[in-house]
């Protein structure tokens, strides 16, 4: 169960335990058929079932060598059974031989095709990972007394990236943080996310006022989005030394502040529209503030977490579950949170991308 070597190779094939057991059972039945054929005498044969051998071998590998070897062994077995089943017409033996040979060639061709597709998918995922690293740059784990951790999970594992976005930028005004969720899915959402991140990284270092920064992001998104796509977003201006934190909420789920065993929403002074829709709603973006304490943990999240549903359609109760999760570090908290969300949704998996960013005011 290996993959071809070389630069275009794909990761080794790992079969689930149930699949392996089913394949082992099929091989055992095949061996039993050969024994039964030898025991029933020269007037009957089960040799056509040997065509299954290369098919089973092809299911366990990503190289054509194994089904070809299995097919060769099956052809030898057909010859052995032909020598013992002397009462059967020659046409029966020839038919069995042709069947095994055709199955061998078809299995080898199928392995070639599947391996080629997996190599292509592997290359696409490699490019996606590179794009993710370019767009969603990992923040430093510690900035002064502030510890930072992020986690990103794409609903489609092959995609690696989606419309959720985050950025952490150290500026003369403090640590500027952005977490957002672009409307829609697919490449248009990724392109919009790239636009928002590009403007934020540039404007965060030059715009002293956080509400003005939000307005600049709104204006840039309005000018660049030809299809009216909008982005919900949270903007934070954080002093690493536990100074006051300024927040601007642009139509995004409220951040959650965990202080001891209590969790509270940080609601904005009044509701504001997502980025790209300010011109339709009028007004501006209000700023909120709070004073962090030593040991406070602030969780920013997208609705891929808060709107994750279980088998009965119930939303994940993030604010209720957060106090019970371990928080020795922001990394531990986010890992435990994602594990808890996956347990909540079960086999259905996440229906939407999920981005999480945790801040811990530490010693």
mmCIF file of C-alpha atoms in Angstrom:
data_model
loop_
_atom_site.group_PDB
_atom_site.id
_atom_site.type_symbol
_atom_site.label_atom_id
_atom_site.label_comp_id
_atom_site.label_asym_id
_atom_site.label_seq_id
_atom_site.Cartn_x
_atom_site.Cartn_y
_atom_site.Cartn_z
ATOM 1 C CA UNK A 1 0.000 0.000 0.000
ATOM 2 C CA UNK A 2 2.505 2.570 -1.171
ATOM 3 C CA UNK A 3 2.596 5.398 -3.628
ATOM 4 C CA UNK A 4 4.934 5.972 -6.526
ATOM 5 C CA UNK A 5 8.147 7.692 -5.551
ATOM 6 C CA UNK A 6 9.347 10.929 -7.076
ATOM 7 C CA UNK A 7 8.487 14.596 -7.118
ATOM 8 C CA UNK A 8 5.019 14.007 -8.512
ATOM 9 C CA UNK A 9 4.224 11.340 -5.935
ATOM 10 C CA UNK A 10 1.141 11.429 -3.771
ATOM 11 C CA UNK A 11 1.062 10.557 -0.068
ATOM 12 C CA UNK A 12 0.906 6.802 0.696
ATOM 13 C CA UNK A 13 -2.512 5.203 0.508
ATOM 14 C CA UNK A 14 -3.969 4.650 3.972
ATOM 15 C CA UNK A 15 -6.998 2.380 3.952
ATOM 16 C CA UNK A 16 -9.476 2.587 6.836
ATOM 17 C CA UNK A 17 -9.601 -0.442 9.087
ATOM 18 C CA UNK A 18 -13.069 -1.460 7.869
ATOM 19 C CA UNK A 19 -11.936 -1.301 4.266
ATOM 20 C CA UNK A 20 -8.906 -3.462 5.016
ATOM 21 C CA UNK A 21 -11.092 -6.034 6.764
ATOM 22 C CA UNK A 22 -13.451 -6.183 3.783
ATOM 23 C CA UNK A 23 -10.528 -6.669 1.390
ATOM 24 C CA UNK A 24 -9.028 -9.383 3.580
ATOM 25 C CA UNK A 25 -12.403 -11.121 3.589
ATOM 26 C CA UNK A 26 -12.573 -10.939 -0.213
ATOM 27 C CA UNK A 27 -9.085 -12.462 -0.537
ATOM 28 C CA UNK A 28 -10.100 -15.227 1.880
ATOM 29 C CA UNK A 29 -13.188 -16.009 -0.215
ATOM 30 C CA UNK A 30 -11.005 -16.104 -3.309
ATOM 31 C CA UNK A 31 -8.651 -18.590 -1.682
ATOM 32 C CA UNK A 32 -11.648 -20.632 -0.572
ATOM 33 C CA UNK A 33 -12.934 -20.698 -4.161
ATOM 34 C CA UNK A 34 -9.626 -22.166 -5.382
ATOM 35 C CA UNK A 35 -9.698 -24.855 -2.687
ATOM 36 C CA UNK A 36 -13.330 -25.644 -3.532
ATOM 37 C CA UNK A 37 -12.460 -25.890 -7.222
ATOM 38 C CA UNK A 38 -9.695 -28.394 -6.503
ATOM 39 C CA UNK A 39 -12.028 -30.414 -4.263
ATOM 40 C CA UNK A 40 -15.027 -30.646 -6.616
ATOM 41 C CA UNK A 41 -13.318 -32.767 -9.232
ATOM 42 C CA UNK A 42 -12.586 -32.414 -12.949
ATOM 43 C CA UNK A 43 -16.159 -31.663 -14.057
ATOM 44 C CA UNK A 44 -16.586 -28.170 -12.625
ATOM 45 C CA UNK A 45 -14.481 -25.040 -12.276
ATOM 46 C CA UNK A 46 -14.554 -21.737 -10.428
ATOM 47 C CA UNK A 47 -11.565 -20.315 -12.257
ATOM 48 C CA UNK A 48 -13.416 -17.222 -13.651
ATOM 49 C CA UNK A 49 -13.621 -15.824 -10.111
ATOM 50 C CA UNK A 50 -9.834 -15.406 -10.214
ATOM 51 C CA UNK A 51 -10.485 -12.257 -12.271
ATOM 52 C CA UNK A 52 -11.305 -10.626 -8.952
ATOM 53 C CA UNK A 53 -7.688 -10.960 -7.751
ATOM 54 C CA UNK A 54 -6.167 -8.050 -9.750
ATOM 55 C CA UNK A 55 -9.218 -5.919 -8.970
ATOM 56 C CA UNK A 56 -8.721 -6.443 -5.227
ATOM 57 C CA UNK A 57 -4.989 -5.805 -5.561
ATOM 58 C CA UNK A 58 -5.667 -2.538 -7.416
ATOM 59 C CA UNK A 59 -7.810 -1.329 -4.520
ATOM 60 C CA UNK A 60 -4.847 -1.526 -2.131
ATOM 61 C CA UNK A 61 -2.231 0.433 -4.062
ATOM 62 C CA UNK A 62 -1.469 3.457 -6.215
ATOM 63 C CA UNK A 63 1.062 1.634 -8.412
ATOM 64 C CA UNK A 64 0.095 -0.632 -11.314
ATOM 65 C CA UNK A 65 2.778 -3.165 -10.363
ATOM 66 C CA UNK A 66 0.659 -4.896 -7.748
ATOM 67 C CA UNK A 67 -2.451 -5.639 -9.888
ATOM 68 C CA UNK A 68 -0.170 -6.834 -12.693
ATOM 69 C CA UNK A 69 1.590 -9.224 -10.304
ATOM 70 C CA UNK A 70 -1.754 -10.382 -8.888
ATOM 71 C CA UNK A 71 -3.047 -10.888 -12.409
ATOM 72 C CA UNK A 72 0.010 -12.972 -13.329
ATOM 73 C CA UNK A 73 -0.509 -15.170 -10.274
ATOM 74 C CA UNK A 74 -4.201 -15.515 -11.152
ATOM 75 C CA UNK A 75 -3.316 -16.619 -14.711
ATOM 76 C CA UNK A 76 -0.967 -19.267 -13.303
ATOM 77 C CA UNK A 77 -3.772 -20.406 -11.010
ATOM 78 C CA UNK A 78 -6.125 -20.673 -13.997
ATOM 79 C CA UNK A 79 -3.539 -22.904 -15.686
ATOM 80 C CA UNK A 80 -3.302 -25.036 -12.553
ATOM 81 C CA UNK A 81 -7.060 -25.457 -12.380
ATOM 82 C CA UNK A 82 -7.178 -26.221 -16.111
ATOM 83 C CA UNK A 83 -4.799 -29.141 -15.581
ATOM 84 C CA UNK A 84 -7.084 -30.575 -12.879
ATOM 85 C CA UNK A 85 -10.433 -29.917 -14.595
ATOM 86 C CA UNK A 86 -9.809 -32.090 -17.625
ATOM 87 C CA UNK A 87 -13.481 -32.896 -18.283
ATOM 88 C CA UNK A 88 -14.372 -29.316 -19.221
ATOM 89 C CA UNK A 89 -14.315 -27.970 -22.800
ATOM 90 C CA UNK A 90 -11.297 -25.940 -23.855
ATOM 91 C CA UNK A 91 -13.543 -22.938 -24.443
ATOM 92 C CA UNK A 92 -14.329 -22.738 -20.725
ATOM 93 C CA UNK A 93 -10.649 -22.513 -19.832
ATOM 94 C CA UNK A 94 -9.924 -19.995 -22.581
ATOM 95 C CA UNK A 95 -12.842 -17.849 -21.404
ATOM 96 C CA UNK A 96 -11.527 -17.904 -17.838
ATOM 97 C CA UNK A 97 -8.033 -16.989 -19.032
ATOM 98 C CA UNK A 98 -9.281 -14.070 -21.148
ATOM 99 C CA UNK A 99 -11.471 -12.836 -18.283
ATOM 100 C CA UNK A 100 -8.546 -12.785 -15.855
ATOM 101 C CA UNK A 101 -6.268 -11.111 -18.397
ATOM 102 C CA UNK A 102 -8.850 -8.408 -19.212
ATOM 103 C CA UNK A 103 -9.491 -7.736 -15.518
ATOM 104 C CA UNK A 104 -5.729 -7.440 -14.935
ATOM 105 C CA UNK A 105 -5.232 -4.880 -17.679
ATOM 106 C CA UNK A 106 -8.333 -2.929 -16.671
ATOM 107 C CA UNK A 107 -7.244 -2.844 -13.012
ATOM 108 C CA UNK A 108 -3.761 -1.634 -13.944
ATOM 109 C CA UNK A 109 -5.246 1.082 -16.178
ATOM 110 C CA UNK A 110 -7.611 2.149 -13.403
ATOM 111 C CA UNK A 111 -4.719 2.434 -10.941
ATOM 112 C CA UNK A 112 -2.841 4.626 -13.426
ATOM 113 C CA UNK A 113 -5.905 6.854 -13.815
ATOM 114 C CA UNK A 114 -6.616 7.167 -10.080
ATOM 115 C CA UNK A 115 -2.946 7.846 -9.310
ATOM 116 C CA UNK A 116 -2.825 10.566 -11.983
ATOM 117 C CA UNK A 117 -5.919 12.226 -10.526
ATOM 118 C CA UNK A 118 -4.526 12.061 -6.997
ATOM 119 C CA UNK A 119 -1.226 13.575 -8.149
ATOM 120 C CA UNK A 120 -3.176 16.433 -9.710
ATOM 121 C CA UNK A 121 -5.202 16.907 -6.517
ATOM 122 C CA UNK A 122 -2.004 16.797 -4.482
ATOM 123 C CA UNK A 123 -0.495 19.567 -6.638
ATOM 124 C CA UNK A 124 -3.657 21.651 -6.297
ATOM 125 C CA UNK A 125 -3.626 21.230 -2.512
ATOM 126 C CA UNK A 126 0.045 22.193 -2.431
ATOM 127 C CA UNK A 127 -0.740 25.393 -4.326
ATOM 128 C CA UNK A 128 -3.689 26.035 -1.985
ATOM 129 C CA UNK A 129 -1.432 25.629 1.048
ATOM 130 C CA UNK A 130 1.031 28.124 -0.446
ATOM 131 C CA UNK A 131 -1.832 30.546 -1.114
ATOM 132 C CA UNK A 132 -3.055 30.114 2.443
ATOM 133 C CA UNK A 133 0.370 30.914 3.844
ATOM 134 C CA UNK A 134 0.531 34.027 1.633
ATOM 135 C CA UNK A 135 -2.963 35.264 2.499
ATOM 136 C CA UNK A 136 -3.342 34.067 6.075
ATOM 137 C CA UNK A 137 0.062 34.652 7.589
ATOM 138 C CA UNK A 138 0.554 33.033 11.004
ATOM 139 C CA UNK A 139 0.830 35.722 13.697
ATOM 140 C CA UNK A 140 3.594 35.705 16.311
ATOM 141 C CA UNK A 141 2.725 33.564 19.336
ATOM 142 C CA UNK A 142 3.531 36.396 21.748
ATOM 143 C CA UNK A 143 3.478 40.183 21.431
ATOM 144 C CA UNK A 144 4.543 41.720 24.725
ATOM 145 C CA UNK A 145 2.148 40.400 27.378
ATOM 146 C CA UNK A 146 -0.289 39.284 24.704
ATOM 147 C CA UNK A 147 -0.395 35.655 23.547
ATOM 148 C CA UNK A 148 -2.026 35.017 20.175
ATOM 149 C CA UNK A 149 -3.275 31.847 18.478
ATOM 150 C CA UNK A 150 -5.287 31.248 15.309
ATOM 151 C CA UNK A 151 -6.940 28.242 13.725
ATOM 152 C CA UNK A 152 -8.507 28.009 10.282
ATOM 153 C CA UNK A 153 -10.587 25.098 9.007
ATOM 154 C CA UNK A 154 -11.984 25.035 5.469
ATOM 155 C CA UNK A 155 -15.302 23.203 5.131
ATOM 156 C CA UNK A 156 -13.930 21.552 1.967
ATOM 157 C CA UNK A 157 -10.663 19.963 3.064
ATOM 158 C CA UNK A 158 -9.314 19.992 -0.508
ATOM 159 C CA UNK A 159 -9.778 23.748 -0.722
ATOM 160 C CA UNK A 160 -7.576 24.642 2.276
ATOM 161 C CA UNK A 161 -8.699 28.263 2.020
ATOM 162 C CA UNK A 162 -12.053 29.946 1.693
ATOM 163 C CA UNK A 163 -13.770 33.229 2.446
ATOM 164 C CA UNK A 164 -12.815 33.530 6.116
ATOM 165 C CA UNK A 165 -9.818 35.745 6.832
ATOM 166 C CA UNK A 166 -7.630 37.045 9.630
ATOM 167 C CA UNK A 167 -4.585 39.252 10.061
ATOM 168 C CA UNK A 168 -2.462 40.463 12.965
ATOM 169 C CA UNK A 169 -0.276 43.512 12.305
ATOM 170 C CA UNK A 170 2.049 45.327 14.723
ATOM 171 C CA UNK A 171 1.770 49.075 14.127
ATOM 172 C CA UNK A 172 2.813 52.317 15.862
ATOM 173 C CA UNK A 173 -0.761 52.545 17.177
ATOM 174 C CA UNK A 174 -0.857 49.093 18.749
ATOM 175 C CA UNK A 175 -1.537 45.586 17.545
ATOM 176 C CA UNK A 176 -4.162 45.776 14.826
ATOM 177 C CA UNK A 177 -6.258 42.634 14.381
ATOM 178 C CA UNK A 178 -8.771 41.748 11.695
ATOM 179 C CA UNK A 179 -11.037 38.718 11.535
ATOM 180 C CA UNK A 180 -13.716 38.524 8.862
ATOM 181 C CA UNK A 181 -16.017 36.410 6.745
ATOM 182 C CA UNK A 182 -16.638 37.131 3.075
ATOM 183 C CA UNK A 183 -20.106 36.519 1.709
ATOM 184 C CA UNK A 184 -20.296 33.441 -0.487
ATOM 185 C CA UNK A 185 -17.854 30.683 -1.340
ATOM 186 C CA UNK A 186 -15.338 29.644 -3.969
ATOM 187 C CA UNK A 187 -12.739 31.657 -5.830
ATOM 188 C CA UNK A 188 -14.720 34.947 -5.828
ATOM 189 C CA UNK A 189 -14.796 34.831 -2.009
ATOM 190 C CA UNK A 190 -11.065 34.089 -1.876
ATOM 191 C CA UNK A 191 -10.344 37.007 -4.223
ATOM 192 C CA UNK A 192 -12.416 39.344 -2.047
ATOM 193 C CA UNK A 193 -10.621 38.085 1.070
ATOM 194 C CA UNK A 194 -7.283 38.829 -0.595
ATOM 195 C CA UNK A 195 -8.454 42.378 -1.415
ATOM 196 C CA UNK A 196 -9.595 43.038 2.160
ATOM 197 C CA UNK A 197 -6.385 41.676 3.657
ATOM 198 C CA UNK A 198 -4.218 43.702 1.286
ATOM 199 C CA UNK A 199 -5.971 46.970 2.141
ATOM 200 C CA UNK A 200 -5.954 46.187 5.870
ATOM 201 C CA UNK A 201 -2.234 45.422 6.040
ATOM 202 C CA UNK A 202 -1.452 48.702 4.306
ATOM 203 C CA UNK A 203 -3.973 50.957 6.073
ATOM 204 C CA UNK A 204 -3.452 49.483 9.559
ATOM 205 C CA UNK A 205 0.050 50.991 9.681
ATOM 206 C CA UNK A 206 -0.982 54.473 8.558
ATOM 207 C CA UNK A 207 -4.494 55.096 9.872
ATOM 208 C CA UNK A 208 -4.480 56.121 13.571
ATOM 209 C CA UNK A 209 -8.257 55.883 14.058
ATOM 210 C CA UNK A 210 -9.816 52.402 14.006
ATOM 211 C CA UNK A 211 -13.227 53.621 12.823
ATOM 212 C CA UNK A 212 -11.549 55.398 9.926
ATOM 213 C CA UNK A 213 -9.687 52.207 9.152
ATOM 214 C CA UNK A 214 -13.013 50.371 8.952
ATOM 215 C CA UNK A 215 -14.385 53.058 6.640
ATOM 216 C CA UNK A 216 -11.335 52.732 4.370
ATOM 217 C CA UNK A 217 -11.876 48.974 4.180
ATOM 218 C CA UNK A 218 -15.557 49.559 3.350
ATOM 219 C CA UNK A 219 -14.695 52.047 0.609
ATOM 220 C CA UNK A 220 -12.064 49.770 -0.897
ATOM 221 C CA UNK A 221 -14.419 46.791 -0.886
ATOM 222 C CA UNK A 222 -17.225 48.827 -2.410
ATOM 223 C CA UNK A 223 -14.934 50.013 -5.210
ATOM 224 C CA UNK A 224 -13.442 46.588 -5.948
ATOM 225 C CA UNK A 225 -16.464 44.336 -5.549
ATOM 226 C CA UNK A 226 -18.273 44.237 -8.884
ATOM 227 C CA UNK A 227 -20.911 41.773 -7.650
ATOM 228 C CA UNK A 228 -21.844 43.591 -4.451
ATOM 229 C CA UNK A 229 -20.052 41.078 -2.254
ATOM 230 C CA UNK A 230 -19.715 42.156 1.377
ATOM 231 C CA UNK A 231 -17.612 41.075 4.352
ATOM 232 C CA UNK A 232 -18.495 40.901 8.025
ATOM 233 C CA UNK A 233 -15.475 41.850 10.113
ATOM 234 C CA UNK A 234 -14.083 42.551 13.558
ATOM 235 C CA UNK A 235 -11.316 45.129 13.965
ATOM 236 C CA UNK A 236 -9.286 45.420 17.161
ATOM 237 C CA UNK A 237 -6.634 47.835 18.339
ATOM 238 C CA UNK A 238 -4.810 46.103 21.202
ATOM 239 C CA UNK A 239 -2.079 47.484 23.425
ATOM 240 C CA UNK A 240 0.231 44.573 24.314
ATOM 241 C CA UNK A 241 0.757 46.000 27.856
ATOM 242 C CA UNK A 242 -2.924 45.512 28.836
ATOM 243 C CA UNK A 243 -3.983 48.992 27.866
ATOM 244 C CA UNK A 244 -7.508 49.676 26.650
ATOM 245 C CA UNK A 245 -8.694 47.602 23.663
ATOM 246 C CA UNK A 246 -10.674 49.357 20.941
ATOM 247 C CA UNK A 247 -13.098 47.266 18.901
ATOM 248 C CA UNK A 248 -15.088 47.955 15.752
ATOM 249 C CA UNK A 249 -17.718 45.412 14.760
ATOM 250 C CA UNK A 250 -18.821 45.460 11.124
ATOM 251 C CA UNK A 251 -21.829 43.148 11.199
ATOM 252 C CA UNK A 252 -19.818 40.233 12.620
ATOM 253 C CA UNK A 253 -20.620 37.785 15.452
ATOM 254 C CA UNK A 254 -19.651 39.394 18.744
ATOM 255 C CA UNK A 255 -16.293 38.448 20.260
ATOM 256 C CA UNK A 256 -16.476 36.519 23.532
ATOM 257 C CA UNK A 257 -14.543 37.579 26.620
ATOM 258 C CA UNK A 258 -13.692 34.766 29.023
ATOM 259 C CA UNK A 259 -12.838 36.202 32.436
ATOM 260 C CA UNK A 260 -12.365 33.443 34.982
ATOM 261 C CA UNK A 261 -15.365 31.123 34.664
ATOM 262 C CA UNK A 262 -17.617 33.747 33.098
ATOM 263 C CA UNK A 263 -18.118 34.448 29.397
ATOM 264 C CA UNK A 264 -19.654 37.668 28.072
ATOM 265 C CA UNK A 265 -20.339 39.173 24.641
ATOM 266 C CA UNK A 266 -18.542 42.345 23.662
ATOM 267 C CA UNK A 267 -21.416 44.063 21.913
ATOM 268 C CA UNK A 268 -20.844 47.246 19.866
ATOM 269 C CA UNK A 269 -22.472 50.530 20.990
ATOM 270 C CA UNK A 270 -24.985 50.110 18.136
ATOM 271 C CA UNK A 271 -25.274 47.745 15.136
ATOM 272 C CA UNK A 272 -23.239 48.524 12.031
ATOM 273 C CA UNK A 273 -23.348 46.998 8.537
ATOM 274 C CA UNK A 274 -20.720 44.697 7.030
ATOM 275 C CA UNK A 275 -17.872 46.102 4.988
ATOM 276 C CA UNK A 276 -19.127 47.016 1.534
ATOM 277 C CA UNK A 277 -22.625 48.010 2.707
ATOM 278 C CA UNK A 278 -21.979 51.200 4.685
ATOM 279 C CA UNK A 279 -23.072 53.356 1.755
ATOM 280 C CA UNK A 280 -26.482 51.675 1.744
ATOM 281 C CA UNK A 281 -27.003 51.935 5.508
ATOM 282 C CA UNK A 282 -25.473 55.375 6.057
ATOM 283 C CA UNK A 283 -23.791 56.533 9.245
ATOM 284 C CA UNK A 284 -20.439 55.158 10.350
ATOM 285 C CA UNK A 285 -18.790 52.441 12.367
ATOM 286 C CA UNK A 286 -18.933 52.877 16.157
ATOM 287 C CA UNK A 287 -15.996 51.987 18.376
ATOM 288 C CA UNK A 288 -16.281 50.045 21.609
ATOM 289 C CA UNK A 289 -13.673 49.708 24.360
ATOM 290 C CA UNK A 290 -12.868 47.449 27.244
ATOM 291 C CA UNK A 291 -10.079 47.220 29.805
ATOM 292 C CA UNK A 292 -8.437 43.767 29.785
ATOM 293 C CA UNK A 293 -7.209 42.139 32.971
ATOM 294 C CA UNK A 294 -4.433 39.653 33.549
ATOM 295 C CA UNK A 295 -5.701 36.201 32.517
ATOM 296 C CA UNK A 296 -8.490 37.493 30.258
ATOM 297 C CA UNK A 297 -9.049 35.523 27.071
ATOM 298 C CA UNK A 298 -10.784 37.075 24.088
ATOM 299 C CA UNK A 299 -12.169 34.777 21.381
ATOM 300 C CA UNK A 300 -12.913 36.019 17.869
ATOM 301 C CA UNK A 301 -14.746 33.603 15.595
ATOM 302 C CA UNK A 302 -16.679 33.338 12.359
ATOM 303 C CA UNK A 303 -20.155 31.853 12.025
ATOM 304 C CA UNK A 304 -18.712 28.571 10.810
ATOM 305 C CA UNK A 305 -18.340 27.807 14.526
ATOM 306 C CA UNK A 306 -21.390 29.470 16.077
ATOM 307 C CA UNK A 307 -23.708 28.131 13.343
ATOM 308 C CA UNK A 308 -22.330 24.576 13.293
ATOM 309 C CA UNK A 309 -25.273 22.194 13.692
ATOM 310 C CA UNK A 310 -25.626 18.752 15.208
ATOM 311 C CA UNK A 311 -27.691 15.907 13.719
ATOM 312 C CA UNK A 312 -30.881 17.466 15.152
ATOM 313 C CA UNK A 313 -30.172 20.874 13.624
ATOM 314 C CA UNK A 314 -29.181 22.608 16.886
ATOM 315 C CA UNK A 315 -26.548 25.347 16.728
ATOM 316 C CA UNK A 316 -23.323 24.851 18.616
ATOM 317 C CA UNK A 317 -23.715 26.689 21.967
ATOM 318 C CA UNK A 318 -20.361 28.437 21.883
ATOM 319 C CA UNK A 319 -20.880 30.785 24.836
ATOM 320 C CA UNK A 320 -22.120 27.907 27.004
ATOM 321 C CA UNK A 321 -19.304 25.502 26.119
ATOM 322 C CA UNK A 322 -16.442 27.977 26.247
ATOM 323 C CA UNK A 323 -16.090 28.136 30.068
ATOM 324 C CA UNK A 324 -15.578 24.362 30.287
ATOM 325 C CA UNK A 325 -12.769 24.189 27.741
ATOM 326 C CA UNK A 326 -9.121 24.069 28.895
ATOM 327 C CA UNK A 327 -7.338 27.387 28.579
ATOM 328 C CA UNK A 328 -3.778 26.823 29.701
ATOM 329 C CA UNK A 329 -2.821 28.605 26.499
ATOM 330 C CA UNK A 330 -4.768 30.076 23.585
ATOM 331 C CA UNK A 331 -3.514 27.193 21.424
ATOM 332 C CA UNK A 332 -4.925 24.641 23.869
ATOM 333 C CA UNK A 333 -8.236 26.449 23.955
ATOM 334 C CA UNK A 334 -8.626 26.594 20.182
ATOM 335 C CA UNK A 335 -7.633 22.946 19.726
ATOM 336 C CA UNK A 336 -10.113 21.883 22.399
ATOM 337 C CA UNK A 337 -12.799 24.104 20.891
ATOM 338 C CA UNK A 338 -12.376 22.668 17.397
ATOM 339 C CA UNK A 339 -12.438 19.127 18.791
ATOM 340 C CA UNK A 340 -15.633 19.964 20.673
ATOM 341 C CA UNK A 341 -17.255 21.469 17.563
ATOM 342 C CA UNK A 342 -16.344 18.410 15.485
ATOM 343 C CA UNK A 343 -17.852 16.187 18.161
ATOM 344 C CA UNK A 344 -21.012 18.317 18.070
ATOM 345 C CA UNK A 345 -21.515 18.138 14.289
ATOM 346 C CA UNK A 346 -20.475 14.470 14.051
ATOM 347 C CA UNK A 347 -19.925 12.788 10.706
ATOM 348 C CA UNK A 348 -21.665 15.573 8.797
ATOM 349 C CA UNK A 349 -18.641 17.825 9.377
ATOM 350 C CA UNK A 350 -18.559 21.606 9.228
ATOM 351 C CA UNK A 351 -20.912 23.127 6.688
ATOM 352 C CA UNK A 352 -18.935 26.377 6.447
ATOM 353 C CA UNK A 353 -15.376 27.596 6.828
ATOM 354 C CA UNK A 354 -14.329 28.414 10.388
ATOM 355 C CA UNK A 355 -11.723 30.899 11.599
ATOM 356 C CA UNK A 356 -10.791 31.315 15.267
ATOM 357 C CA UNK A 357 -8.458 33.828 16.880
ATOM 358 C CA UNK A 358 -7.732 33.857 20.609
ATOM 359 C CA UNK A 359 -5.944 36.532 22.655
ATOM 360 C CA UNK A 360 -4.672 35.854 26.162
ATOM 361 C CA UNK A 361 -3.338 38.627 28.400
ATOM 362 C CA UNK A 362 -0.484 36.841 30.115
ATOM 363 C CA UNK A 363 2.371 37.730 32.471
#
